[in-house]
Amino acid sequence: MNAPLPAAAIEAASPHVLNTYARLPIALSHGQGVWLWDVNGNKYLDGLGGIAVNTLGHNHPRLVPALQDQLAKIIHSSNYYHVPNQEVLAAKLVELSGMSQVFFCNSGLEANEAALKLARKYGHDRGIERPEIVVYEKAFHGRSIATLSATGNEKIQKGFGPLVEGFVRVPLNNIAALQQATAARPNVVAVFLETIQGEGGVNPMRADYLQQVRQLCDERGWLLMIDEVQCGIGRSGKWFAHQWAGITPDVMPLAKGLGSGVPIGAVVVGPKAVGIFGPGNHGTTFGGNPLAMRAGVETLRIMEEDGLVAHAGQMGALLQQGLRHELAGLSGVKEIRGQGLMLGIELARPCGELVGRAAKAGLMISVTADTVVRLLPPLIISADEVQQLVALLAPLIRQFLQESPQ
Ligand SMILES: Cc1ncc(COP(=O)(O)O)c(C=O)c1O
């Protein structure tokens, strides 16, 4: 059990930081592999990976020297000039995805904004003045006004209207509902989905559904835009989670795990979306900067050298197996789902307080969609560390479910 955390002291120490997060009273000082330490010396197993960001864990022995080398050379230069590693990283992403070209930005919402702009311009180029984009219930695409509008969560949209128009919302995994919702809508230009919804509660799209959507997009001339910001970059046990369904999108926003902690975003486009943007159509000051590009290049290189994609699949299977074994027969556990190292344990009642309890027990997790314990550990987690994760988490869930609801 970790020492009592000085909540008041840590909160009082940040009076000038805008209060947009219900933070835990913990300040982390450093990490090593999948382990983290706070400023009081308490140790945690990182089951969250900075929300699917720390692909290579903390203080990786090959990533850190590469970043140090880059820092001493050049951090930022601007897109007025060529950044050689943009081409290296873009070529790698093209190879891994089977797609064509890449635009670089700095975050997930920026990647999604670019995707939404691409879809609208795709429509305008075809004479559709008011293009519409199909989005999903429970989706999460970011917090800018456009990506918030595409997001399917009224709680986080509340207070920010008027939202951006031009979205048609449908339920997950229901091809008839998609056909029906779009039947009388000639202005639809794209379908925008997460292969495995993250913030919405770790909700996977079925492979057969993804194949049907791909087919529908082909028949109707729509762009299939797949947000792999959270489930991409090896986490699912394939480079991109949609690859389990054997399909290829036309537009794929990426971010989070691509830089192993250095902010980065990317939009990968296939042949149907090449040439939509030309000079002047889109841009960003920081996007594609030399530091982020080096982080992306080294992250993918290390992942390949160490076989981390297959490893994520194996460790994910082990994690799921361990959780299923430990939680078997508990009536308060509704479902354990997900793929690779993106797992959700849905409980029968809201369980947000488990986050703090887990931290006190030395484990970082998150709870999303009120009732889903979400695990997103670094891809370097070992089999032994997976067992430790299960051993820390299962008793907390068991204990929580034995208590009567507050
Ligand atoms: C699927 C998905 N898309 C987009 C975003 C937004 O990314 P960012 O927070 O980097 O803007 C997130 C963040 O959680 C996400 O999970």
GROMACS .gro file of C-alpha atoms and ligand atoms in nm:
model
  422
    1MET     CA    1   0.000   0.000   0.000
    2ASN     CA    2   0.140   0.338  -0.091
    3ALA     CA    3   0.190   0.605   0.176
    4PRO     CA    4  -0.096   0.853   0.229
    5LEU     CA    5  -0.079   1.114  -0.042
    6PRO     CA    6  -0.056   1.479   0.057
    7ALA     CA    7  -0.357   1.582  -0.150
    8ALA     CA    8  -0.395   1.929  -0.010
    9ALA     CA    9  -0.026   2.004  -0.047
   10ILE     CA   10  -0.016   1.901  -0.413
   11GLU     CA   11  -0.339   2.082  -0.502
   12ALA     CA   12  -0.235   2.397  -0.316
   13ALA     CA   13   0.090   2.390  -0.510
   14SER     CA   14  -0.092   2.454  -0.842
   15PRO     CA   15  -0.312   2.762  -0.789
   16HIS     CA   16  -0.223   2.902  -1.130
   17VAL     CA   17  -0.306   2.598  -1.342
   18LEU     CA   18  -0.656   2.616  -1.491
   19ASN     CA   19  -0.870   2.358  -1.320
   20THR     CA   20  -0.984   2.142  -1.614
   21TYR     CA   21  -0.899   1.800  -1.469
   22ALA     CA   22  -1.019   1.611  -1.163
   23ARG     CA   23  -0.663   1.509  -1.089
   24LEU     CA   24  -0.544   1.248  -0.844
   25PRO     CA   25  -0.332   1.398  -0.565
   26ILE     CA   26  -0.019   1.249  -0.715
   27ALA     CA   27   0.280   1.412  -0.882
   28LEU     CA   28   0.501   1.171  -1.074
   29SER     CA   29   0.871   1.233  -1.076
   30HIS     CA   30   1.018   0.961  -1.296
   31GLY     CA   31   0.971   0.620  -1.449
   32GLN     CA   32   1.158   0.314  -1.565
   33GLY     CA   33   1.002   0.064  -1.802
   34VAL     CA   34   0.642   0.012  -1.687
   35TRP     CA   35   0.715   0.152  -1.340
   36LEU     CA   36   0.654   0.502  -1.212
   37TRP     CA   37   0.757   0.684  -0.894
   38ASP     CA   38   0.592   0.989  -0.740
   39VAL     CA   39   0.763   1.277  -0.565
   40ASN     CA   40   0.710   1.100  -0.231
   41GLY     CA   41   0.889   0.788  -0.346
   42ASN     CA   42   0.576   0.574  -0.395
   43LYS     CA   43   0.602   0.320  -0.677
   44TYR     CA   44   0.329   0.239  -0.930
   45LEU     CA   45   0.278  -0.015  -1.205
   46ASP     CA   46   0.175   0.185  -1.511
   47GLY     CA   47  -0.141   0.026  -1.645
   48LEU     CA   48  -0.238   0.345  -1.827
   49GLY     CA   49   0.070   0.437  -2.033
   50GLY     CA   50  -0.014   0.808  -2.017
   51ILE     CA   51  -0.350   0.717  -2.182
   52ALA     CA   52  -0.205   0.496  -2.457
   53VAL     CA   53   0.092   0.726  -2.520
   54ASN     CA   54   0.400   0.569  -2.358
   55THR     CA   55   0.441   0.290  -2.612
   56LEU     CA   56   0.798   0.218  -2.501
   57GLY     CA   57   0.737   0.280  -2.132
   58HIS     CA   58   0.958   0.523  -1.945
   59ASN     CA   59   1.327   0.605  -1.985
   60HIS     CA   60   1.369   0.362  -2.274
   61PRO     CA   61   1.740   0.287  -2.321
   62ARG     CA   62   1.735   0.346  -2.699
   63LEU     CA   63   1.468   0.616  -2.729
   64VAL     CA   64   1.615   0.854  -2.472
   65PRO     CA   65   1.968   0.876  -2.624
   66ALA     CA   66   1.812   0.927  -2.970
   67LEU     CA   67   1.600   1.215  -2.838
   68GLN     CA   68   1.902   1.362  -2.656
   69ASP     CA   69   2.097   1.349  -2.982
   70GLN     CA   70   1.810   1.523  -3.162
   71LEU     CA   71   1.772   1.792  -2.894
   72ALA     CA   72   2.135   1.886  -2.939
   73LYS     CA   73   2.096   1.907  -3.319
   74ILE     CA   74   1.767   2.083  -3.391
   75ILE     CA   75   1.431   2.086  -3.211
   76HIS     CA   76   1.222   2.298  -3.447
   77SER     CA   77   1.275   2.450  -3.787
   78SER     CA   78   0.925   2.525  -3.936
   79ASN     CA   79   0.751   2.385  -4.240
   80TYR     CA   80   0.906   2.655  -4.459
   81TYR     CA   81   1.183   2.400  -4.502
   82HIS     CA   82   1.207   2.027  -4.559
   83VAL     CA   83   1.238   1.815  -4.245
   84PRO     CA   84   1.416   1.499  -4.362
   85ASN     CA   85   1.267   1.274  -4.091
   86GLN     CA   86   0.915   1.368  -4.206
   87GLU     CA   87   0.985   1.166  -4.518
   88VAL     CA   88   1.142   0.879  -4.319
   89LEU     CA   89   0.844   0.856  -4.082
   90ALA     CA   90   0.587   0.907  -4.357
   91ALA     CA   91   0.745   0.631  -4.568
   92LYS     CA   92   0.735   0.394  -4.270
   93LEU     CA   93   0.370   0.472  -4.196
   94VAL     CA   94   0.284   0.424  -4.563
   95GLU     CA   95   0.462   0.087  -4.561
   96LEU     CA   96   0.289  -0.030  -4.242
   97SER     CA   97  -0.058   0.088  -4.342
   98GLY     CA   98  -0.059   0.014  -4.714
   99MET     CA   99  -0.172   0.374  -4.769
  100SER     CA  100  -0.012   0.659  -4.966
  101GLN     CA  101   0.085   0.985  -4.794
  102VAL     CA  102   0.102   1.152  -4.453
  103PHE     CA  103   0.034   1.496  -4.302
  104PHE     CA  104   0.196   1.563  -3.963
  105CYS     CA  105   0.046   1.759  -3.674
  106ASN     CA  106   0.072   1.753  -3.295
  107SER     CA  107  -0.216   1.568  -3.134
  108GLY     CA  108  -0.516   1.346  -3.186
  109LEU     CA  109  -0.771   1.620  -3.222
  110GLU     CA  110  -0.552   1.796  -3.475
  111ALA     CA  111  -0.524   1.478  -3.678
  112ASN     CA  112  -0.902   1.445  -3.664
  113GLU     CA  113  -0.956   1.810  -3.757
  114ALA     CA  114  -0.742   1.752  -4.062
  115ALA     CA  115  -0.946   1.442  -4.146
  116LEU     CA  116  -1.273   1.635  -4.114
  117LYS     CA  117  -1.138   1.913  -4.336
  118LEU     CA  118  -1.026   1.652  -4.589
  119ALA     CA  119  -1.376   1.503  -4.597
  120ARG     CA  120  -1.539   1.842  -4.647
  121LYS     CA  121  -1.298   1.940  -4.923
  122TYR     CA  122  -1.350   1.599  -5.085
  123GLY     CA  123  -1.721   1.687  -5.095
  124HIS     CA  124  -1.670   2.040  -5.225
  125ASP     CA  125  -1.438   1.908  -5.497
  126ARG     CA  126  -1.736   1.693  -5.608
  127GLY     CA  127  -1.983   1.981  -5.607
  128ILE     CA  128  -2.134   1.902  -5.265
  129GLU     CA  129  -2.166   2.240  -5.094
  130ARG     CA  130  -2.287   2.111  -4.756
  131PRO     CA  131  -2.103   1.782  -4.702
  132GLU     CA  132  -2.211   1.549  -4.421
  133ILE     CA  133  -2.002   1.299  -4.228
  134VAL     CA  134  -2.133   0.986  -4.054
  135VAL     CA  135  -2.017   0.958  -3.692
  136TYR     CA  136  -2.098   0.717  -3.409
  137GLU     CA  137  -2.275   0.700  -3.077
  138LYS     CA  138  -2.024   0.701  -2.787
  139ALA     CA  139  -1.743   0.817  -3.020
  140PHE     CA  140  -1.461   1.036  -2.893
  141HIS     CA  141  -1.257   1.238  -3.140
  142GLY     CA  142  -1.123   1.531  -2.935
  143ARG     CA  143  -1.209   1.859  -2.766
  144SER     CA  144  -1.188   2.121  -3.040
  145ILE     CA  145  -1.526   2.249  -3.158
  146ALA     CA  146  -1.534   2.031  -3.471
  147THR     CA  147  -1.401   1.714  -3.307
  148LEU     CA  148  -1.629   1.773  -3.007
  149SER     CA  149  -1.920   1.794  -3.249
  150ALA     CA  150  -1.816   1.462  -3.401
  151THR     CA  151  -1.789   1.313  -3.051
  152GLY     CA  152  -2.093   1.118  -2.929
  153ASN     CA  153  -2.105   1.231  -2.567
  154GLU     CA  154  -2.356   1.496  -2.465
  155LYS     CA  155  -2.195   1.535  -2.124
  156ILE     CA  156  -1.873   1.674  -2.266
  157GLN     CA  157  -2.052   1.869  -2.543
  158LYS     CA  158  -2.276   2.048  -2.290
  159GLY     CA  159  -2.207   2.420  -2.263
  160PHE     CA  160  -2.017   2.450  -2.592
  161GLY     CA  161  -2.294   2.495  -2.844
  162PRO     CA  162  -2.359   2.580  -3.113
  163LEU     CA  163  -2.175   2.274  -3.231
  164VAL     CA  164  -2.049   2.228  -3.586
  165GLU     CA  165  -2.317   2.098  -3.823
  166GLY     CA  166  -2.284   1.833  -4.088
  167PHE     CA  167  -2.267   1.517  -3.877
  168VAL     CA  168  -2.504   1.220  -3.900
  169ARG     CA  169  -2.488   0.993  -3.594
  170VAL     CA  170  -2.542   0.616  -3.604
  171PRO     CA  171  -2.513   0.325  -3.356
  172LEU     CA  172  -2.213   0.091  -3.358
  173ASN     CA  173  -2.203  -0.238  -3.544
  174ASN     CA  174  -2.539  -0.196  -3.717
  175ILE     CA  175  -2.510  -0.182  -4.096
  176ALA     CA  176  -2.887  -0.153  -4.146
  177ALA     CA  177  -2.891   0.158  -3.924
  178LEU     CA  178  -2.608   0.310  -4.128
  179GLN     CA  179  -2.787   0.237  -4.456
  180GLN     CA  180  -3.112   0.377  -4.322
  181ALA     CA  181  -2.956   0.694  -4.175
  182THR     CA  182  -2.784   0.776  -4.505
  183ALA     CA  183  -3.052   0.659  -4.751
  184ALA     CA  184  -3.201   1.005  -4.805
  185ARG     CA  185  -2.879   1.198  -4.755
  186PRO     CA  186  -2.702   1.260  -5.086
  187ASN     CA  187  -2.453   1.494  -4.915
  188VAL     CA  188  -2.279   1.224  -4.714
  189VAL     CA  189  -1.910   1.215  -4.807
  190ALA     CA  190  -1.745   1.008  -4.535
  191VAL     CA  191  -1.784   0.761  -4.249
  192PHE     CA  192  -1.568   0.841  -3.945
  193LEU     CA  193  -1.514   0.576  -3.676
  194GLU     CA  194  -1.278   0.438  -3.413
  195THR     CA  195  -1.196   0.068  -3.469
  196ILE     CA  196  -1.207   0.025  -3.092
  197GLN     CA  197  -1.374   0.319  -2.920
  198GLY     CA  198  -1.152   0.427  -2.632
  199GLU     CA  199  -1.313   0.698  -2.422
  200GLY     CA  200  -1.658   0.560  -2.507
  201GLY     CA  201  -1.586   0.246  -2.302
  202VAL     CA  202  -1.349   0.021  -2.504
  203ASN     CA  203  -1.613  -0.072  -2.762
  204PRO     CA  204  -1.477  -0.268  -3.060
  205MET     CA  205  -1.633  -0.251  -3.405
  206ARG     CA  206  -1.688  -0.607  -3.530
  207ALA     CA  207  -1.469  -0.721  -3.822
  208ASP     CA  208  -1.770  -0.809  -4.039
  209TYR     CA  209  -1.921  -0.466  -3.970
  210LEU     CA  210  -1.598  -0.291  -4.072
  211GLN     CA  211  -1.591  -0.495  -4.394
  212GLN     CA  212  -1.951  -0.398  -4.469
  213VAL     CA  213  -1.875  -0.031  -4.404
  214ARG     CA  214  -1.572  -0.052  -4.633
  215GLN     CA  215  -1.791  -0.198  -4.906
  216LEU     CA  216  -2.059   0.065  -4.858
  217CYS     CA  217  -1.801   0.344  -4.875
  218ASP     CA  218  -1.668   0.197  -5.200
  219GLU     CA  219  -2.015   0.170  -5.352
  220ARG     CA  220  -2.116   0.521  -5.254
  221GLY     CA  221  -1.784   0.695  -5.315
  222TRP     CA  222  -1.748   0.793  -4.947
  223LEU     CA  223  -1.420   0.823  -4.761
  224LEU     CA  224  -1.372   0.567  -4.486
  225MET     CA  225  -1.191   0.758  -4.210
  226ILE     CA  226  -1.066   0.547  -3.920
  227ASP     CA  227  -0.950   0.722  -3.603
  228GLU     CA  228  -0.666   0.502  -3.475
  229VAL     CA  229  -0.544   0.766  -3.230
  230GLN     CA  230  -0.593   0.537  -2.928
  231CYS     CA  231  -0.613   0.183  -3.069
  232GLY     CA  232  -0.338   0.223  -3.333
  233ILE     CA  233   0.044   0.193  -3.326
  234GLY     CA  234   0.063  -0.172  -3.232
  235ARG     CA  235  -0.158  -0.163  -2.924
  236SER     CA  236  -0.416  -0.411  -3.057
  237GLY     CA  237  -0.155  -0.666  -3.168
  238LYS     CA  238  -0.156  -0.535  -3.527
  239TRP     CA  239   0.001  -0.206  -3.634
  240PHE     CA  240  -0.349  -0.065  -3.679
  241ALA     CA  241  -0.656  -0.223  -3.519
  242HIS     CA  242  -0.862  -0.216  -3.841
  243GLN     CA  243  -0.607  -0.454  -3.995
  244TRP     CA  244  -0.772  -0.735  -3.792
  245ALA     CA  245  -1.067  -0.691  -4.032
  246GLY     CA  246  -0.844  -0.701  -4.340
  247ILE     CA  247  -0.958  -0.359  -4.459
  248THR     CA  248  -0.773  -0.036  -4.540
  249PRO     CA  249  -0.919   0.309  -4.469
  250ASP     CA  250  -0.895   0.611  -4.697
  251VAL     CA  251  -0.798   0.843  -4.411
  252MET     CA  252  -0.637   0.742  -4.081
  253PRO     CA  253  -0.567   0.991  -3.799
  254LEU     CA  254  -0.291   0.885  -3.556
  255ALA     CA  255  -0.132   1.042  -3.248
  256LYS     CA  256  -0.076   0.920  -2.888
  257GLY     CA  257   0.158   0.617  -2.911
  258LEU     CA  258   0.337   0.730  -3.227
  259GLY     CA  259   0.587   0.948  -3.038
  260SER     CA  260   0.617   0.742  -2.719
  261GLY     CA  261   0.544   1.056  -2.513
  262VAL     CA  262   0.664   1.332  -2.743
  263PRO     CA  263   0.354   1.513  -2.877
  264ILE     CA  264   0.279   1.413  -3.235
  265GLY     CA  265  -0.014   1.363  -3.469
  266ALA     CA  266  -0.043   1.229  -3.823
  267VAL     CA  267  -0.307   1.178  -4.087
  268VAL     CA  268  -0.234   0.896  -4.327
  269VAL     CA  269  -0.426   0.906  -4.656
  270GLY     CA  270  -0.489   0.642  -4.919
  271PRO     CA  271  -0.522   0.689  -5.297
  272LYS     CA  272  -0.879   0.821  -5.275
  273ALA     CA  273  -0.771   1.106  -5.047
  274VAL     CA  274  -0.439   1.194  -5.211
  275GLY     CA  275  -0.450   1.535  -5.376
  276ILE     CA  276  -0.749   1.672  -5.178
  277PHE     CA  277  -0.521   1.914  -4.994
  278GLY     CA  278  -0.282   2.134  -5.185
  279PRO     CA  279  -0.046   2.410  -5.067
  280GLY     CA  280  -0.237   2.657  -4.850
  281ASN     CA  281  -0.522   2.421  -4.760
  282HIS     CA  282  -0.391   2.315  -4.422
  283GLY     CA  283  -0.095   2.374  -4.193
  284THR     CA  284   0.052   2.392  -3.844
  285THR     CA  285   0.355   2.562  -3.694
  286PHE     CA  286   0.479   2.272  -3.482
  287GLY     CA  287   0.353   1.979  -3.691
  288GLY     CA  288   0.630   1.757  -3.825
  289ASN     CA  289   0.900   1.925  -3.619
  290PRO     CA  290   1.239   1.751  -3.604
  291LEU     CA  291   1.206   1.639  -3.240
  292ALA     CA  292   0.862   1.480  -3.287
  293MET     CA  293   0.971   1.319  -3.615
  294ARG     CA  294   1.276   1.164  -3.449
  295ALA     CA  295   1.052   1.035  -3.170
  296GLY     CA  296   0.820   0.878  -3.427
  297VAL     CA  297   1.100   0.727  -3.634
  298GLU     CA  298   1.274   0.579  -3.327
  299THR     CA  299   0.947   0.453  -3.175
  300LEU     CA  300   0.857   0.258  -3.489
  301ARG     CA  301   1.215   0.138  -3.534
  302ILE     CA  302   1.235   0.002  -3.178
  303MET     CA  303   0.889  -0.152  -3.208
  304GLU     CA  304   1.000  -0.337  -3.520
  305GLU     CA  305   1.340  -0.441  -3.382
  306ASP     CA  306   1.183  -0.578  -3.064
  307GLY     CA  307   0.872  -0.731  -3.220
  308LEU     CA  308   0.651  -0.521  -2.995
  309VAL     CA  309   0.336  -0.550  -3.207
  310ALA     CA  310   0.318  -0.928  -3.174
  311HIS     CA  311   0.431  -0.889  -2.812
  312ALA     CA  312   0.138  -0.654  -2.742
  313GLY     CA  313  -0.097  -0.918  -2.881
  314GLN     CA  314   0.057  -1.189  -2.664
  315MET     CA  315   0.067  -0.980  -2.347
  316GLY     CA  316  -0.289  -0.865  -2.412
  317ALA     CA  317  -0.407  -1.226  -2.440
  318LEU     CA  318  -0.227  -1.308  -2.115
  319LEU     CA  319  -0.380  -1.007  -1.944
  320GLN     CA  320  -0.729  -1.097  -2.061
  321GLN     CA  321  -0.680  -1.457  -1.958
  322GLY     CA  322  -0.558  -1.355  -1.611
  323LEU     CA  323  -0.844  -1.112  -1.558
  324ARG     CA  324  -1.104  -1.363  -1.678
  325HIS     CA  325  -0.963  -1.625  -1.444
  326GLU     CA  326  -0.950  -1.394  -1.142
  327LEU     CA  327  -1.288  -1.231  -1.201
  328ALA     CA  328  -1.474  -1.542  -1.317
  329GLY     CA  329  -1.820  -1.579  -1.170
  330LEU     CA  330  -1.843  -1.227  -1.029
  331SER     CA  331  -2.192  -1.108  -1.112
  332GLY     CA  332  -2.087  -0.740  -1.102
  333VAL     CA  333  -1.849  -0.792  -1.396
  334LYS     CA  334  -2.055  -0.741  -1.710
  335GLU     CA  335  -1.789  -0.792  -1.975
  336ILE     CA  336  -1.415  -0.804  -2.034
  337ARG     CA  337  -1.341  -0.683  -2.386
  338GLY     CA  338  -1.088  -0.523  -2.615
  339GLN     CA  339  -0.788  -0.638  -2.813
  340GLY     CA  340  -0.421  -0.664  -2.729
  341LEU     CA  341  -0.318  -0.410  -2.467
  342MET     CA  342  -0.639  -0.209  -2.492
  343LEU     CA  343  -0.876  -0.375  -2.250
  344GLY     CA  344  -1.194  -0.275  -2.073
  345ILE     CA  345  -1.364  -0.441  -1.778
  346GLU     CA  346  -1.723  -0.325  -1.767
  347LEU     CA  347  -1.877  -0.335  -1.421
  348ALA     CA  348  -2.244  -0.325  -1.335
  349ARG     CA  349  -2.216   0.010  -1.160
  350PRO     CA  350  -2.011   0.333  -1.179
  351CYS     CA  351  -1.660   0.266  -1.056
  352GLY     CA  352  -1.464   0.591  -1.091
  353GLU     CA  353  -1.338   0.561  -0.736
  354LEU     CA  354  -1.135   0.255  -0.839
  355VAL     CA  355  -0.881   0.488  -1.001
  356GLY     CA  356  -0.780   0.638  -0.666
  357ARG     CA  357  -0.797   0.304  -0.488
  358ALA     CA  358  -0.574   0.145  -0.750
  359ALA     CA  359  -0.322   0.429  -0.718
  360LYS     CA  360  -0.311   0.377  -0.340
  361ALA     CA  361  -0.242   0.011  -0.410
  362GLY     CA  362   0.038   0.104  -0.653
  363LEU     CA  363  -0.138   0.069  -0.988
  364MET     CA  364  -0.230   0.328  -1.251
  365ILE     CA  365  -0.556   0.263  -1.438
  366SER     CA  366  -0.839   0.469  -1.575
  367VAL     CA  367  -1.215   0.438  -1.567
  368THR     CA  368  -1.403   0.551  -1.873
  369ALA     CA  369  -1.774   0.577  -1.960
  370ASP     CA  370  -1.841   0.563  -1.582
  371THR     CA  371  -1.841   0.185  -1.555
  372VAL     CA  372  -1.542   0.059  -1.755
  373VAL     CA  373  -1.201  -0.003  -1.599
  374ARG     CA  374  -0.959   0.062  -1.884
  375LEU     CA  375  -0.608  -0.076  -1.921
  376LEU     CA  376  -0.358   0.071  -2.170
  377PRO     CA  377  -0.014  -0.031  -2.042
  378PRO     CA  378   0.310   0.034  -2.232
  379LEU     CA  379   0.371  -0.224  -2.506
  380ILE     CA  380   0.698  -0.332  -2.340
  381ILE     CA  381   0.517  -0.486  -2.042
  382SER     CA  382   0.655  -0.834  -1.960
  383ALA     CA  383   0.458  -1.150  -1.879
  384ASP     CA  384   0.566  -1.119  -1.516
  385GLU     CA  385   0.448  -0.759  -1.502
  386VAL     CA  386   0.115  -0.861  -1.657
  387GLN     CA  387   0.073  -1.109  -1.370
  388GLN     CA  388   0.157  -0.834  -1.122
  389LEU     CA  389  -0.103  -0.609  -1.285
  390VAL     CA  390  -0.370  -0.877  -1.254
  391ALA     CA  391  -0.266  -0.948  -0.893
  392LEU     CA  392  -0.301  -0.579  -0.804
  393LEU     CA  393  -0.625  -0.511  -0.992
  394ALA     CA  394  -0.841  -0.820  -0.937
  395PRO     CA  395  -0.868  -0.791  -0.556
  396LEU     CA  396  -0.962  -0.423  -0.588
  397ILE     CA  397  -1.246  -0.506  -0.826
  398ARG     CA  398  -1.358  -0.799  -0.612
  399GLN     CA  399  -1.359  -0.584  -0.298
  400PHE     CA  400  -1.541  -0.301  -0.478
  401LEU     CA  401  -1.814  -0.533  -0.603
  402GLN     CA  402  -1.866  -0.681  -0.257
  403GLU     CA  403  -1.943  -0.337  -0.112
  404SER     CA  404  -2.290  -0.203  -0.145
  405PRO     CA  405  -2.319   0.096  -0.381
  406GLN     CA  406  -2.257   0.431  -0.207
  407LIG     C1  407  -0.982   0.795  -3.048
  407LIG     C2  408  -0.934   0.931  -3.006
  407LIG     N1  409  -0.932   1.029  -3.097
  407LIG     C3  410  -0.887   1.152  -3.064
  407LIG     C4  411  -0.843   1.182  -2.938
  407LIG     C5  412  -0.794   1.319  -2.906
  407LIG     O1  413  -0.656   1.318  -2.895
  407LIG     P1  414  -0.580   1.438  -2.824
  407LIG     O2  415  -0.615   1.433  -2.679
  407LIG     O3  416  -0.435   1.411  -2.852
  407LIG     O4  417  -0.628   1.564  -2.888
  407LIG     C6  418  -0.841   1.081  -2.841
  407LIG     C7  419  -0.797   1.109  -2.705
  407LIG     O5  420  -0.823   1.039  -2.612
  407LIG     C8  421  -0.889   0.952  -2.876
  407LIG     O6  422  -0.891   0.853  -2.787
   0.00000   0.00000   0.00000
